Tab-separated table of C-alpha atoms and ligand atoms in Angstrom:
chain	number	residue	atom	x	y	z
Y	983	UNK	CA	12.516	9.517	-23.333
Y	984	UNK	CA	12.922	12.185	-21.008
Y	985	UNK	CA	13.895	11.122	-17.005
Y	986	UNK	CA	13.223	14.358	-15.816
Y	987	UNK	CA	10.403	14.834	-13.543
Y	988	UNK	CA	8.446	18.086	-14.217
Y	989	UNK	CA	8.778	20.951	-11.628
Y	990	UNK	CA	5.336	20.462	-10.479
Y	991	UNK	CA	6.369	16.699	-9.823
Y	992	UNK	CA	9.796	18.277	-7.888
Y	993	UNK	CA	7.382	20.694	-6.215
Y	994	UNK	CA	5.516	17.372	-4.710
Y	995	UNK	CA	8.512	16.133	-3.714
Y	996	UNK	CA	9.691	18.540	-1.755
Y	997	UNK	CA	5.993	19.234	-0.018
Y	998	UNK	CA	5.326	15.627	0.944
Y	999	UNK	CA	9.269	15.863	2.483
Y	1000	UNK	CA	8.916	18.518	3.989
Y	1001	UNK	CA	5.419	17.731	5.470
Y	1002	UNK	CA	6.572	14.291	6.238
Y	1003	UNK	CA	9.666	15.619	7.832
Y	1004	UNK	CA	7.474	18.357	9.783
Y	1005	UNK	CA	4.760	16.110	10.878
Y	1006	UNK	CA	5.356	12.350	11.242
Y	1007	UNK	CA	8.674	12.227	11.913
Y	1008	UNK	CA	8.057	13.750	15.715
Y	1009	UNK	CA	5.313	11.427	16.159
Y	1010	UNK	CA	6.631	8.288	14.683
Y	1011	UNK	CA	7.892	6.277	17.797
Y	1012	UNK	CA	5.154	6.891	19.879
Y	1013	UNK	CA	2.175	5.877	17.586
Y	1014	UNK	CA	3.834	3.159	16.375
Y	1015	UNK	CA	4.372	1.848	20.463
Y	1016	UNK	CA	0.236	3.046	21.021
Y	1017	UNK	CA	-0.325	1.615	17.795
Y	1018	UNK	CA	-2.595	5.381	17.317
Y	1019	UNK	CA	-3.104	7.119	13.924
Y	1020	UNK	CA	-3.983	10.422	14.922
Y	1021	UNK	CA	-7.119	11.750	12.270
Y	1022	UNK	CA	-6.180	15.253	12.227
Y	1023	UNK	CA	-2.869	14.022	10.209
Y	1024	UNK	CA	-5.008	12.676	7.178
Y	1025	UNK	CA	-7.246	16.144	7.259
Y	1026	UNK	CA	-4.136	17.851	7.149
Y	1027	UNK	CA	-2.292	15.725	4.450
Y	1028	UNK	CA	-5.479	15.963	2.472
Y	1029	UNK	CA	-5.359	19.651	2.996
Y	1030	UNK	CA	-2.323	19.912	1.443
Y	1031	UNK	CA	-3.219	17.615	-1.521
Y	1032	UNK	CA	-1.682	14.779	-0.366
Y	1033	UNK	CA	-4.620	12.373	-0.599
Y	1034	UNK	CA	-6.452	11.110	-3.697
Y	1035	UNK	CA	-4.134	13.099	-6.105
Y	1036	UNK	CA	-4.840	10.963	-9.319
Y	1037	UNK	CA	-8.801	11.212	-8.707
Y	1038	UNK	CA	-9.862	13.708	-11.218
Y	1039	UNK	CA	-11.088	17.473	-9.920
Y	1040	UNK	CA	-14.405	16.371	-10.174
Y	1041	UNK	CA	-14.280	13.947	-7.606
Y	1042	UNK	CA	-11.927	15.987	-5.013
Y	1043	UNK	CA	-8.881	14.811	-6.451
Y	1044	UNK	CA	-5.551	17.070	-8.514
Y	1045	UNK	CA	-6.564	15.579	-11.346
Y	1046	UNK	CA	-2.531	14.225	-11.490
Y	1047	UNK	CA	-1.329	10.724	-12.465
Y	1048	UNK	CA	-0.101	7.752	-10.165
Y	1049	UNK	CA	3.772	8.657	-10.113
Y	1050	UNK	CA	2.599	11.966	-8.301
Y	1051	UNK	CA	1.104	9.612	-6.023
Y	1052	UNK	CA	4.015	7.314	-6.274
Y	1053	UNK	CA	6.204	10.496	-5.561
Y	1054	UNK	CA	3.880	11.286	-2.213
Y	1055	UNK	CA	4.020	8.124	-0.444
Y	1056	UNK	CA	7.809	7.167	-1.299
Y	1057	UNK	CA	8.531	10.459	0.449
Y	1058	UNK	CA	5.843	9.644	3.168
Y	1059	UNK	CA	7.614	6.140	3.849
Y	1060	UNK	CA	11.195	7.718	3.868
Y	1061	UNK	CA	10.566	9.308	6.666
Y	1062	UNK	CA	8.050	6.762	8.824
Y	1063	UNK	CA	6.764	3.831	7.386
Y	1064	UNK	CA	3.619	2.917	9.928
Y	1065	UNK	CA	2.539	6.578	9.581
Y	1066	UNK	CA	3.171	6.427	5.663
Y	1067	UNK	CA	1.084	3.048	5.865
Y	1068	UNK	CA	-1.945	4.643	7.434
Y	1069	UNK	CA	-1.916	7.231	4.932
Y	1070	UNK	CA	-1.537	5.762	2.203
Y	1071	UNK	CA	-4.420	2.795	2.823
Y	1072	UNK	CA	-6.732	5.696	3.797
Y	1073	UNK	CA	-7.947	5.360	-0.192
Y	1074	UNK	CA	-6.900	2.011	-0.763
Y	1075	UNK	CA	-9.453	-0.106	-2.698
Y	1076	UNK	CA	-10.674	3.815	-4.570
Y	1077	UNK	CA	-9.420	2.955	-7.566
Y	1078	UNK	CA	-12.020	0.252	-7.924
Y	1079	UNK	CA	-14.599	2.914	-8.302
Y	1080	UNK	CA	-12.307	5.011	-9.998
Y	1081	UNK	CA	-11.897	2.386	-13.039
Y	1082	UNK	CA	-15.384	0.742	-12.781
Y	1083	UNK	CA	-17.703	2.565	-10.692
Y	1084	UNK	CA	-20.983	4.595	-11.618
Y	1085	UNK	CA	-20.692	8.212	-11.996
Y	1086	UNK	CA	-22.712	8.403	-8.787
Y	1087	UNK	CA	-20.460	6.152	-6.830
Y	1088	UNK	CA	-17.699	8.336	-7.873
Y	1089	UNK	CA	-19.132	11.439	-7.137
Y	1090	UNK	CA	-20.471	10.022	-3.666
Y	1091	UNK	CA	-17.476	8.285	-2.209
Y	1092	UNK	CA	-14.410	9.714	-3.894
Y	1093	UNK	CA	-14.399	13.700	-2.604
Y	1094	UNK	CA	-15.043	12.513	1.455
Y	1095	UNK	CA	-12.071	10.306	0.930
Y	1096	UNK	CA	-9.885	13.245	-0.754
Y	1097	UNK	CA	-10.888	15.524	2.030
Y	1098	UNK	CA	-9.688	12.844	4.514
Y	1099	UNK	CA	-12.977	12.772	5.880
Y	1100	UNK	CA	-13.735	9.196	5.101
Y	1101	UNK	CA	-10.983	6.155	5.157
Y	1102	UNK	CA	-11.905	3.370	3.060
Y	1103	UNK	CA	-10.243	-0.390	2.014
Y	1104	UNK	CA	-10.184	-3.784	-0.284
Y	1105	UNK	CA	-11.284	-6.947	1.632
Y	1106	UNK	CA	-10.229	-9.788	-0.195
Y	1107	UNK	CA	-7.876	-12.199	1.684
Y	1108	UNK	CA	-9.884	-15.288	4.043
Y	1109	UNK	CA	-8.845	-17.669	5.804
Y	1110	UNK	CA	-8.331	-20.306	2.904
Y	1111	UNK	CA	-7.840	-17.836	0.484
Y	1112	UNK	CA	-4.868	-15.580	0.467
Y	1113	UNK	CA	-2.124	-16.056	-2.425
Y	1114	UNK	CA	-5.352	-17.486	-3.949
Y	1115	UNK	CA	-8.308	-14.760	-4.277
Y	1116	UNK	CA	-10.075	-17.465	-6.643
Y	1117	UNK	CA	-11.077	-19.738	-4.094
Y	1118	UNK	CA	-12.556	-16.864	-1.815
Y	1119	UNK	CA	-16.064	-17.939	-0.485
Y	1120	UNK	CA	-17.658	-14.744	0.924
Y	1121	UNK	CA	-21.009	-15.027	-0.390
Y	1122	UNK	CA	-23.221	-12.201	-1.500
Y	1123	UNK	CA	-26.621	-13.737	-2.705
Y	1124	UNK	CA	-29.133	-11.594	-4.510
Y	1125	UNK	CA	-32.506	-11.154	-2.706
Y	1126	UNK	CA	-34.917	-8.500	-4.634
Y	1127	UNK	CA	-33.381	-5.001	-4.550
Y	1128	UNK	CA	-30.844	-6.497	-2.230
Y	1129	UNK	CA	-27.578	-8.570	-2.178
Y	1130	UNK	CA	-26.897	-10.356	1.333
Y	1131	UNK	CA	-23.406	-10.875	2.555
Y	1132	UNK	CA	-22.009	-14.023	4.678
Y	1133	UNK	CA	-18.630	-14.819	5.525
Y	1134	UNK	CA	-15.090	-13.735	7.263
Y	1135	UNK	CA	-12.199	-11.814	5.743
Y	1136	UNK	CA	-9.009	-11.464	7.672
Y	1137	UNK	CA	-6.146	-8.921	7.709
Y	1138	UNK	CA	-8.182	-6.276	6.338
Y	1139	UNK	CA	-6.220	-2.956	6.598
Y	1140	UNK	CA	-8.599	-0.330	8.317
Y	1141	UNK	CA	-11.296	-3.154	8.710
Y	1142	UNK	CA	-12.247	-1.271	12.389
Y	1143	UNK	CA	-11.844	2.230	11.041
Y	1144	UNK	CA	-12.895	2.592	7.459
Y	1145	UNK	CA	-16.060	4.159	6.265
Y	1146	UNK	CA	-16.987	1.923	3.805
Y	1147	UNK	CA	-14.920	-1.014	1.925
Y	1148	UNK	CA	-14.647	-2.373	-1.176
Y	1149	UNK	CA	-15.305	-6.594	-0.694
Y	1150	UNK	CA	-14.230	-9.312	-3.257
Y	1151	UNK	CA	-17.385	-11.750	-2.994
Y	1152	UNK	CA	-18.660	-14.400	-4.125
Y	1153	UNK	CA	-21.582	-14.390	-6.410
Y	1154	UNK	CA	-21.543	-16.837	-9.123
Y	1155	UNK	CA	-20.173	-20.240	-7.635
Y	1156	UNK	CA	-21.443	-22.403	-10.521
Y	1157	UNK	CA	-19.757	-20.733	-13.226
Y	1158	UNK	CA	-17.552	-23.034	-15.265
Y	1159	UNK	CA	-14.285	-20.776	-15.157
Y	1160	UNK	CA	-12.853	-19.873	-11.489
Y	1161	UNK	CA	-12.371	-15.781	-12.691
Y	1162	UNK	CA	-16.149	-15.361	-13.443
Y	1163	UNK	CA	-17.346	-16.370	-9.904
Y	1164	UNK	CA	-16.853	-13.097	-7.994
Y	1165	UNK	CA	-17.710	-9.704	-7.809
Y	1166	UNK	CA	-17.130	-6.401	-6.083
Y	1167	UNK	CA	-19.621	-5.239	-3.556
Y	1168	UNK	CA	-19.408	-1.786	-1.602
Y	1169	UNK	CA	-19.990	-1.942	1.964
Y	1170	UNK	CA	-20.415	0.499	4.626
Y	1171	UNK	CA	-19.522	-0.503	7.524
Y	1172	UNK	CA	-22.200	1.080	9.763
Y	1173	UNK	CA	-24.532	-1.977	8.505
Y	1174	UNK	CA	-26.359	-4.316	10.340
Y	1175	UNK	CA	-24.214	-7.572	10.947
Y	1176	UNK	CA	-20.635	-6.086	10.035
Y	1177	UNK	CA	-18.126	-7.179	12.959
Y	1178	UNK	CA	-14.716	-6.064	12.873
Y	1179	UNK	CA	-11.841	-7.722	15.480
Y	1180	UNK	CA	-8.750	-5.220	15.435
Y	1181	UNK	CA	-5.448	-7.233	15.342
Y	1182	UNK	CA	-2.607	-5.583	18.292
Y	1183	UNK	CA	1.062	-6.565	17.977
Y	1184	UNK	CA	1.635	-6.363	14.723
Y	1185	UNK	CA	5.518	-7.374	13.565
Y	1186	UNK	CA	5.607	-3.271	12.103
Y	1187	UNK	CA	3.467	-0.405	10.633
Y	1188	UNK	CA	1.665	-0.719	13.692
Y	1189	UNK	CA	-0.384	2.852	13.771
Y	1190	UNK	CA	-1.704	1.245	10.758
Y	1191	UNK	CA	-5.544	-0.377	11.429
Y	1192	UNK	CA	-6.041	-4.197	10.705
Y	1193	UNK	CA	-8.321	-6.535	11.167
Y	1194	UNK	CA	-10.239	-9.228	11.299
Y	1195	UNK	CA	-13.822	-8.842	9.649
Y	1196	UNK	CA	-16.948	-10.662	9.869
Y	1197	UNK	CA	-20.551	-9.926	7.468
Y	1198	UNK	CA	-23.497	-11.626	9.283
Y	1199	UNK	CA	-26.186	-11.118	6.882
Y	1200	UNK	CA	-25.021	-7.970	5.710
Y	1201	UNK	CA	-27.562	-6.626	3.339
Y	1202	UNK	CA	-26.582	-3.571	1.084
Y	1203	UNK	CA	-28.449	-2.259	-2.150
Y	1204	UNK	CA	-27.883	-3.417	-5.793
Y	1205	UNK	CA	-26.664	-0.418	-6.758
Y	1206	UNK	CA	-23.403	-1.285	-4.602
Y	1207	UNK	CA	-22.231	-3.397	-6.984
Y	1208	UNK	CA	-19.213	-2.396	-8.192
Y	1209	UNK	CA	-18.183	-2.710	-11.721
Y	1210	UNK	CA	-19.666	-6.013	-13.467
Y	1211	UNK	CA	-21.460	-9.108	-11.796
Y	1212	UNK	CA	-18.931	-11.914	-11.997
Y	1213	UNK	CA	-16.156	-9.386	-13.141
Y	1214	UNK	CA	-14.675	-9.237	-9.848
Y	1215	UNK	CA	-11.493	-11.338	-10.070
Y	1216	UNK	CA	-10.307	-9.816	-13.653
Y	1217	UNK	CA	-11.235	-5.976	-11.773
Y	1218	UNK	CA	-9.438	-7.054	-9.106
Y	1219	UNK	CA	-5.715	-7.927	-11.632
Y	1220	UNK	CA	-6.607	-4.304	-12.426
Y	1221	UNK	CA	-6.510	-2.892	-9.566
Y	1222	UNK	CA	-3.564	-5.023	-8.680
Y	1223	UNK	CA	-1.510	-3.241	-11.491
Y	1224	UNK	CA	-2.161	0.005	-9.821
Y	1225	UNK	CA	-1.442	-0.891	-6.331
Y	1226	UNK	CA	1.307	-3.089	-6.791
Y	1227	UNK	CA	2.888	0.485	-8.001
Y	1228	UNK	CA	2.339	2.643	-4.971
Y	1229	UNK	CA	3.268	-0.901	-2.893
Y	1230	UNK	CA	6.613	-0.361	-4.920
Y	1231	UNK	CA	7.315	3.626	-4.502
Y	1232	UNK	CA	6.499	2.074	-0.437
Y	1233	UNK	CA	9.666	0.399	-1.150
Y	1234	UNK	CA	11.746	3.009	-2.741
Y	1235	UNK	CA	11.152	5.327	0.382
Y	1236	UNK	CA	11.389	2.979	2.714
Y	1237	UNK	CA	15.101	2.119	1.197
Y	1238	UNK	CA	15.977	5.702	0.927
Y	1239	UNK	CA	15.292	6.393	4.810
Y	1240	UNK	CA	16.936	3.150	5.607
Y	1241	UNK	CA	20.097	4.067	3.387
Y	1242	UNK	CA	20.263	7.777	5.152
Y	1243	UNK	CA	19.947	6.622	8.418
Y	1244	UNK	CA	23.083	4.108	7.446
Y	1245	UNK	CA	24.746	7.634	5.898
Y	1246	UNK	CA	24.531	9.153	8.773
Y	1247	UNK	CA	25.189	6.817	11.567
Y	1248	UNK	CA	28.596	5.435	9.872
Y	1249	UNK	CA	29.752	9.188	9.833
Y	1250	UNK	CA	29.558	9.849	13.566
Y	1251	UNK	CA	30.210	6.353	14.848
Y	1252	UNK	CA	33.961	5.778	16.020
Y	1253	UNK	CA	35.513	2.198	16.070
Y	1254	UNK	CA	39.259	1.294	15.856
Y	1255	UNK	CA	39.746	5.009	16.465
Y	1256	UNK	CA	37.830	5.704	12.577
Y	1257	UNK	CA	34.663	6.365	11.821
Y	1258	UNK	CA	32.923	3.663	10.374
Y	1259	UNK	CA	32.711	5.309	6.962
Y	1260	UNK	CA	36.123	5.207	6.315
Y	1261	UNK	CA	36.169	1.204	5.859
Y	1262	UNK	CA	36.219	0.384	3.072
Y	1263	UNK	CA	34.093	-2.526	3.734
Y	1264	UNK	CA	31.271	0.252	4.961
Y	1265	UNK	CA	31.794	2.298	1.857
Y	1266	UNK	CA	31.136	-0.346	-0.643
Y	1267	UNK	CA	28.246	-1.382	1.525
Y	1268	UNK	CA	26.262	2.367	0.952
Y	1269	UNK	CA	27.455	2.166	-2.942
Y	1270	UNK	CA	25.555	-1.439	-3.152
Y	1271	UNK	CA	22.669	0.070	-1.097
Y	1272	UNK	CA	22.296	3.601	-3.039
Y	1273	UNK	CA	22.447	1.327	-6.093
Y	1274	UNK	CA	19.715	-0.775	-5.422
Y	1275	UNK	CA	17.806	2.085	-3.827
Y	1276	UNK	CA	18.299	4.091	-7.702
Y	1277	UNK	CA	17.100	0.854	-9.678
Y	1278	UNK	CA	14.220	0.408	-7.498
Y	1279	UNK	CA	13.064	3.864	-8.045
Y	1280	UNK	CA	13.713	3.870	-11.578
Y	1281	UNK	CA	11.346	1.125	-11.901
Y	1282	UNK	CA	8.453	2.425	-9.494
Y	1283	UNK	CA	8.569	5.590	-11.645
Y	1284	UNK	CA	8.683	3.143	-14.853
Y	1285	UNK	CA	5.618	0.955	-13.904
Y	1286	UNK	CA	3.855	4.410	-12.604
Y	1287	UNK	CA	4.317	6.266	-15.969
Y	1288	UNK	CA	3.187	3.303	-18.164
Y	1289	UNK	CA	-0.258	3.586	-15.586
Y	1290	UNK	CA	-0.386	7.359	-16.681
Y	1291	UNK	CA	-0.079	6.331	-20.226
Y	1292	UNK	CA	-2.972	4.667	-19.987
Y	1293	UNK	CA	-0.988	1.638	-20.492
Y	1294	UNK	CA	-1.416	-0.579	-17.561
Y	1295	UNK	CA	1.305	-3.544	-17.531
Y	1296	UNK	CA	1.193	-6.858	-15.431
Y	1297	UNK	CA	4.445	-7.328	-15.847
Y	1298	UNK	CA	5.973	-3.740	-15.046
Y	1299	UNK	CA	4.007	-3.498	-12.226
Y	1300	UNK	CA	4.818	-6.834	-10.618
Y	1301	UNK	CA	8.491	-6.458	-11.349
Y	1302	UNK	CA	8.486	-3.041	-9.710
Y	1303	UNK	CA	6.702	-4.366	-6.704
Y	1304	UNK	CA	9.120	-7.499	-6.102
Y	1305	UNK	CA	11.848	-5.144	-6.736
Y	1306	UNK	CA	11.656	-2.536	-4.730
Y	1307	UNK	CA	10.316	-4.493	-2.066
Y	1308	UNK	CA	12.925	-6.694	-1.794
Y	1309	UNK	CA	15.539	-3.883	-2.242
Y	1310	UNK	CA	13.542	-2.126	0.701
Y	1311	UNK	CA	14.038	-5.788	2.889
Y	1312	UNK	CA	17.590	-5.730	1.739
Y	1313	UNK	CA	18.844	-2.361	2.249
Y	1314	UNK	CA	17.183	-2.030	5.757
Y	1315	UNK	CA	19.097	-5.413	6.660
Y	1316	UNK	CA	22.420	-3.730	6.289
Y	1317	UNK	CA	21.228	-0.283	7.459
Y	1318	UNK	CA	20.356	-2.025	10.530
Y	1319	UNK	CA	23.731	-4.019	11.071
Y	1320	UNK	CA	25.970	-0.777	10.135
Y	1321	UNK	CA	24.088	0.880	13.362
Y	1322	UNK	CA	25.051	-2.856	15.451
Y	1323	UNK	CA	23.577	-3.574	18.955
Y	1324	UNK	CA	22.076	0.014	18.666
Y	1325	UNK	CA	20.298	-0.540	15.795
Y	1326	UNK	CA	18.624	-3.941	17.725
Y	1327	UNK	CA	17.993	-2.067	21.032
Y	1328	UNK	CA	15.609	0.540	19.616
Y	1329	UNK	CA	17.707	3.481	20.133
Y	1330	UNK	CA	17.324	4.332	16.561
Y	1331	UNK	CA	14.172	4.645	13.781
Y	1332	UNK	CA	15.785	1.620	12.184
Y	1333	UNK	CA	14.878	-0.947	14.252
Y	1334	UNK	CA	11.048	0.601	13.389
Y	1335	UNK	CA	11.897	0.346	9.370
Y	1336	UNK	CA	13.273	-3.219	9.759
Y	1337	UNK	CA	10.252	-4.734	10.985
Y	1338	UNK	CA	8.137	-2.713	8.801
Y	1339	UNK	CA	10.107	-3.888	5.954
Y	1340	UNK	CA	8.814	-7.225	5.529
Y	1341	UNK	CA	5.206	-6.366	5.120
Y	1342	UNK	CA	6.054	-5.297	1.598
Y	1343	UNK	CA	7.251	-8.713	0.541
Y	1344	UNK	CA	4.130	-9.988	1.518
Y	1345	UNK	CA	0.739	-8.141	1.100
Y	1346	UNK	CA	-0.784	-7.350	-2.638
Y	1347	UNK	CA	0.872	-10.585	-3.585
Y	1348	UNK	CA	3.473	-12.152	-1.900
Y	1349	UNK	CA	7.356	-12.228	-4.072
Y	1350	UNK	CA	6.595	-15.671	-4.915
Y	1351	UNK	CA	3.150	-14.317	-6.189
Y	1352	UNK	CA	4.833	-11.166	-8.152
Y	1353	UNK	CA	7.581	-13.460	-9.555
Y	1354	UNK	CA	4.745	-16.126	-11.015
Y	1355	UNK	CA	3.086	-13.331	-12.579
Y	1356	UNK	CA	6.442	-12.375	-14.548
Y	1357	UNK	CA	7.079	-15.249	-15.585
Y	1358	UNK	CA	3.485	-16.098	-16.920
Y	1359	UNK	CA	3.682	-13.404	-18.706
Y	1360	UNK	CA	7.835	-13.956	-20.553
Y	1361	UNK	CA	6.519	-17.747	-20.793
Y	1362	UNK	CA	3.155	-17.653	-21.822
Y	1363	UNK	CA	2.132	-20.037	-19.071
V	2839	FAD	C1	-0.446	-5.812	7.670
V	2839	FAD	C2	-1.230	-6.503	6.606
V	2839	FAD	C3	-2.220	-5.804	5.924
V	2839	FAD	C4	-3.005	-6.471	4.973
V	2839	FAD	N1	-4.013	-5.767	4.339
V	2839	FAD	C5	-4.859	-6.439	3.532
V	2839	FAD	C6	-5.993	-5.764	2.976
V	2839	FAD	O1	-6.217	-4.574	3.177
V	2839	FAD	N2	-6.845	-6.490	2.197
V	2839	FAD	C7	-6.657	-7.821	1.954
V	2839	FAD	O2	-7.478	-8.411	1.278
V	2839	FAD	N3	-5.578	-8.482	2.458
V	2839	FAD	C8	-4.687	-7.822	3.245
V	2839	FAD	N4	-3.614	-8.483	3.780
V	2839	FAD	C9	-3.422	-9.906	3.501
V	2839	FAD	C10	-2.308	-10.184	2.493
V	2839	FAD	O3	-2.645	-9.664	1.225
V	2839	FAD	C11	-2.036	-11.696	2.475
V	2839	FAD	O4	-1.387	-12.006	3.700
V	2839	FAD	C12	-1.193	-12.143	1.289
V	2839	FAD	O5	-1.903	-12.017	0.077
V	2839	FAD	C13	-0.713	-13.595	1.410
V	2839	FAD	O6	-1.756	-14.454	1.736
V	2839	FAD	P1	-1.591	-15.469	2.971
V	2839	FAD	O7	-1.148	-14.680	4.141
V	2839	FAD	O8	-2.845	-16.247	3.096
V	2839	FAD	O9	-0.388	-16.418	2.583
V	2839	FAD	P2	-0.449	-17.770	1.686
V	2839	FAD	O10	-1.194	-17.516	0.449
V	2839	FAD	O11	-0.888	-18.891	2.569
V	2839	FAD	O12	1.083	-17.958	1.326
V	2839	FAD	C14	2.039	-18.491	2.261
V	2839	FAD	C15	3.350	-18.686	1.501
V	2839	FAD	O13	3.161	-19.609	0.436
V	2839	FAD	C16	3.564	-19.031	-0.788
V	2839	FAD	N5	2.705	-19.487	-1.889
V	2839	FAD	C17	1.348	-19.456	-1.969
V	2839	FAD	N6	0.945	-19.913	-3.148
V	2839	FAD	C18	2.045	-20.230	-3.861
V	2839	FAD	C19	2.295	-20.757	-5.171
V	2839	FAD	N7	1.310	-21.000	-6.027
V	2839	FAD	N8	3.577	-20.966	-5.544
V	2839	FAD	C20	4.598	-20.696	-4.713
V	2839	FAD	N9	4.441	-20.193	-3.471
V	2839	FAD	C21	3.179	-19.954	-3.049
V	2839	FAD	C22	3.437	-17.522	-0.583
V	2839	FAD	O14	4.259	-16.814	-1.480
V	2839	FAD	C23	3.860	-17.386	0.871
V	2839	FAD	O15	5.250	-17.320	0.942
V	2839	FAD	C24	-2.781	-7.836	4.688
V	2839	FAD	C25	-1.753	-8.521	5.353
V	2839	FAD	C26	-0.991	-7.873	6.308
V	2839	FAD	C27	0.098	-8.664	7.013
């Protein structure tokens, strides 16, 4: 066992900081009150490697692993969570194709999304099917050469600005079991009878794109299937064992920014004629926080490496993601209340990172969701 990262992984590191520090930090605040994501940021983060590093060379990728990917986005999130958001969904949904595509969907829609040319994104949440993908009832009925697409997904992230999107559909509603009914469809989104409604006023992550989507008779090819007719729900646990990671390392930087924002502000501020960091109610506050902050990062990494090993685990993964997650909710509660009324007011980045915070507890499966899948899993359930 070996916890230390290579140099190229410290390398990483200390690019995506220093990029993130260089580049979204003096943006932050006002995209996330336009609720903008400026494009030339993704061109320039994919310039620099930053997008679509585990694809392999072939397909416009670094050929790396997730915990390079893992390392990226913590640091991305560290330093502004809305901007981190946007780019880090600009691929999400990818590794569909990545783990069941066709060569030539690979080689057609993985290198415009490296280049940050092209955004895409996973549809799978509706109306009456959230915590519940099974009972989704998008429909995509074959017809010749064609499949046809009815039906409404909601909270689709980039849903109004991606170039294509991956959607969990419908496809087989007699089969006996509920995880054969559904499969993966590709969809771009320049097709006759695709709506999109973008959703303003988000609680956080607000420069972040999502919305509402609607497929009218939305006929695309056969070859868009992705993957296996009626294979859709078990690619889609799959998937969720990859994103559930990056979801985490979300988590682990959001924590770390919250926790040095807390470092700093209890240094300066003055109350009872001592700064606040020489309570000793304050102090054991950052120890709990840097604590939690360490285990959730040594369990991102964890649930990453087993990925790179080729040795994707439900359990890992889902622990990692209600971990750090909550850690990320937690820590940014008391980073917020060391800063007080300033911290509520908006004088500060932390009132940006505590709404944002909450998002993580809830999308890619909600805690309850992540803590159901552990236990299936100890119990046998
Ligand atoms: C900003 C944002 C971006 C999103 N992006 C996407 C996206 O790109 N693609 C996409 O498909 N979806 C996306 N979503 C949707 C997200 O994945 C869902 O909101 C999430 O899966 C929960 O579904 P729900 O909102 O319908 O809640 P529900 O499923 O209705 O759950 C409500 C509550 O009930 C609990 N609950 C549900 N079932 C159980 C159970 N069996 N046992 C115990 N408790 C339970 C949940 O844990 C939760 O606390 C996004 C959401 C947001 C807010």
């Amino acid at each position: 066992m070996d916890f230390e990262p290579s140099n190229r992984q410290k390398h990483i590191r200390t690019a995506a900081r220093e990029f993130a520090e260089g580049e979204l930090a003096p943006i932050a605040q006002d995209c996330e009150l336009k609720e903008e994501f400026p494009k030339d940021l993704l061109k320039k983060a994919s310039q620099l490697g930053f997008i679509g590093v585990f694809f392999k060379k072939d397909y416009g990728g670094l050929g790396l692993g997730y915990l390079e990917h893992a390392i990226i986005l913590e640091e991305f999130w560290r330093v502004d969570p809305g901007l981190g958001q946007a780019l880090a969904q600009a691929i999400f949904g990818s590794e569909q194709i990545l783990l069941f595509g066709t060569e030539e969907q690979k080689k057609k829609y993985l290198p415009p999304l490296a280049r940050g040319e092209w955004v895409c994104g996973f549809s799978i949440t509706e109306p009456e099917a959230g915590s519940d993908p099974a009972s989704a009832t998008t429909s995509a009925i074959k017809d010749g050469e064609e499949y046809v697409i009815n039906g409404n997904k909601v909270m689709i992230s980039n849903g109004s600005t991606a170039n294509f999107l991956l959607v969990f559909c419908l496809t087989h509603p007699d089969a006996a079991s509920k995880s054969k009914r559904h499969s993966v469809l590709l969809v771009e989104t320049d097709r006759s009878g695709y709506k999109a409604d973008r959703i303003h006023g988000k609680m956080g992550v607000r420069p972040s794109d999502t919305a509402n989507i609607y497929f009218n008779n939305v006929r695309v090819p056969k070859e868009n299937l992705v993957g296996i007719e009626g294979n859709g729900f078990m690619q889609l646990m799959r998937f969720l064992d990859h994103s559930r990671v990056a979801v985490a390392a979300q988590g682990v930087g959001l924590a770390q920014g919250a926790l040095e924002q807390a470092i700093t502000y209890v240094k300066k501020r003055k109350q009872f004629g001592q700064t606040l960091s020489s309570f000793q109610v304050t102090q054991v506050k950052i120890a709990e926080m840097a604590t939690l902050v360490e285990t959730a990062r040594s369990l991102a990494c964890k649930a990453a490496w087993d990925l790179d090993r080729g040795n994707p685990n439900t359990q890992v993964s889902a622990m990692a993601k209600w971990w750090a997650c909550n850690v990320a909710v937690r820590v940014v509660d008391e980073a917020l209340q060391l800063h007080g009324g300033y911290g509520y007011i908006g004088d500060y980045p932390i009132e940006r990172f505590y709404r944002a915070a909450k998002l993580l507890e809830i999308y890619e499966g909600t805690r309850e969701i992540q803590k159901l899948a552990i236990a299936r899993r100890i119990l046998g359930t």
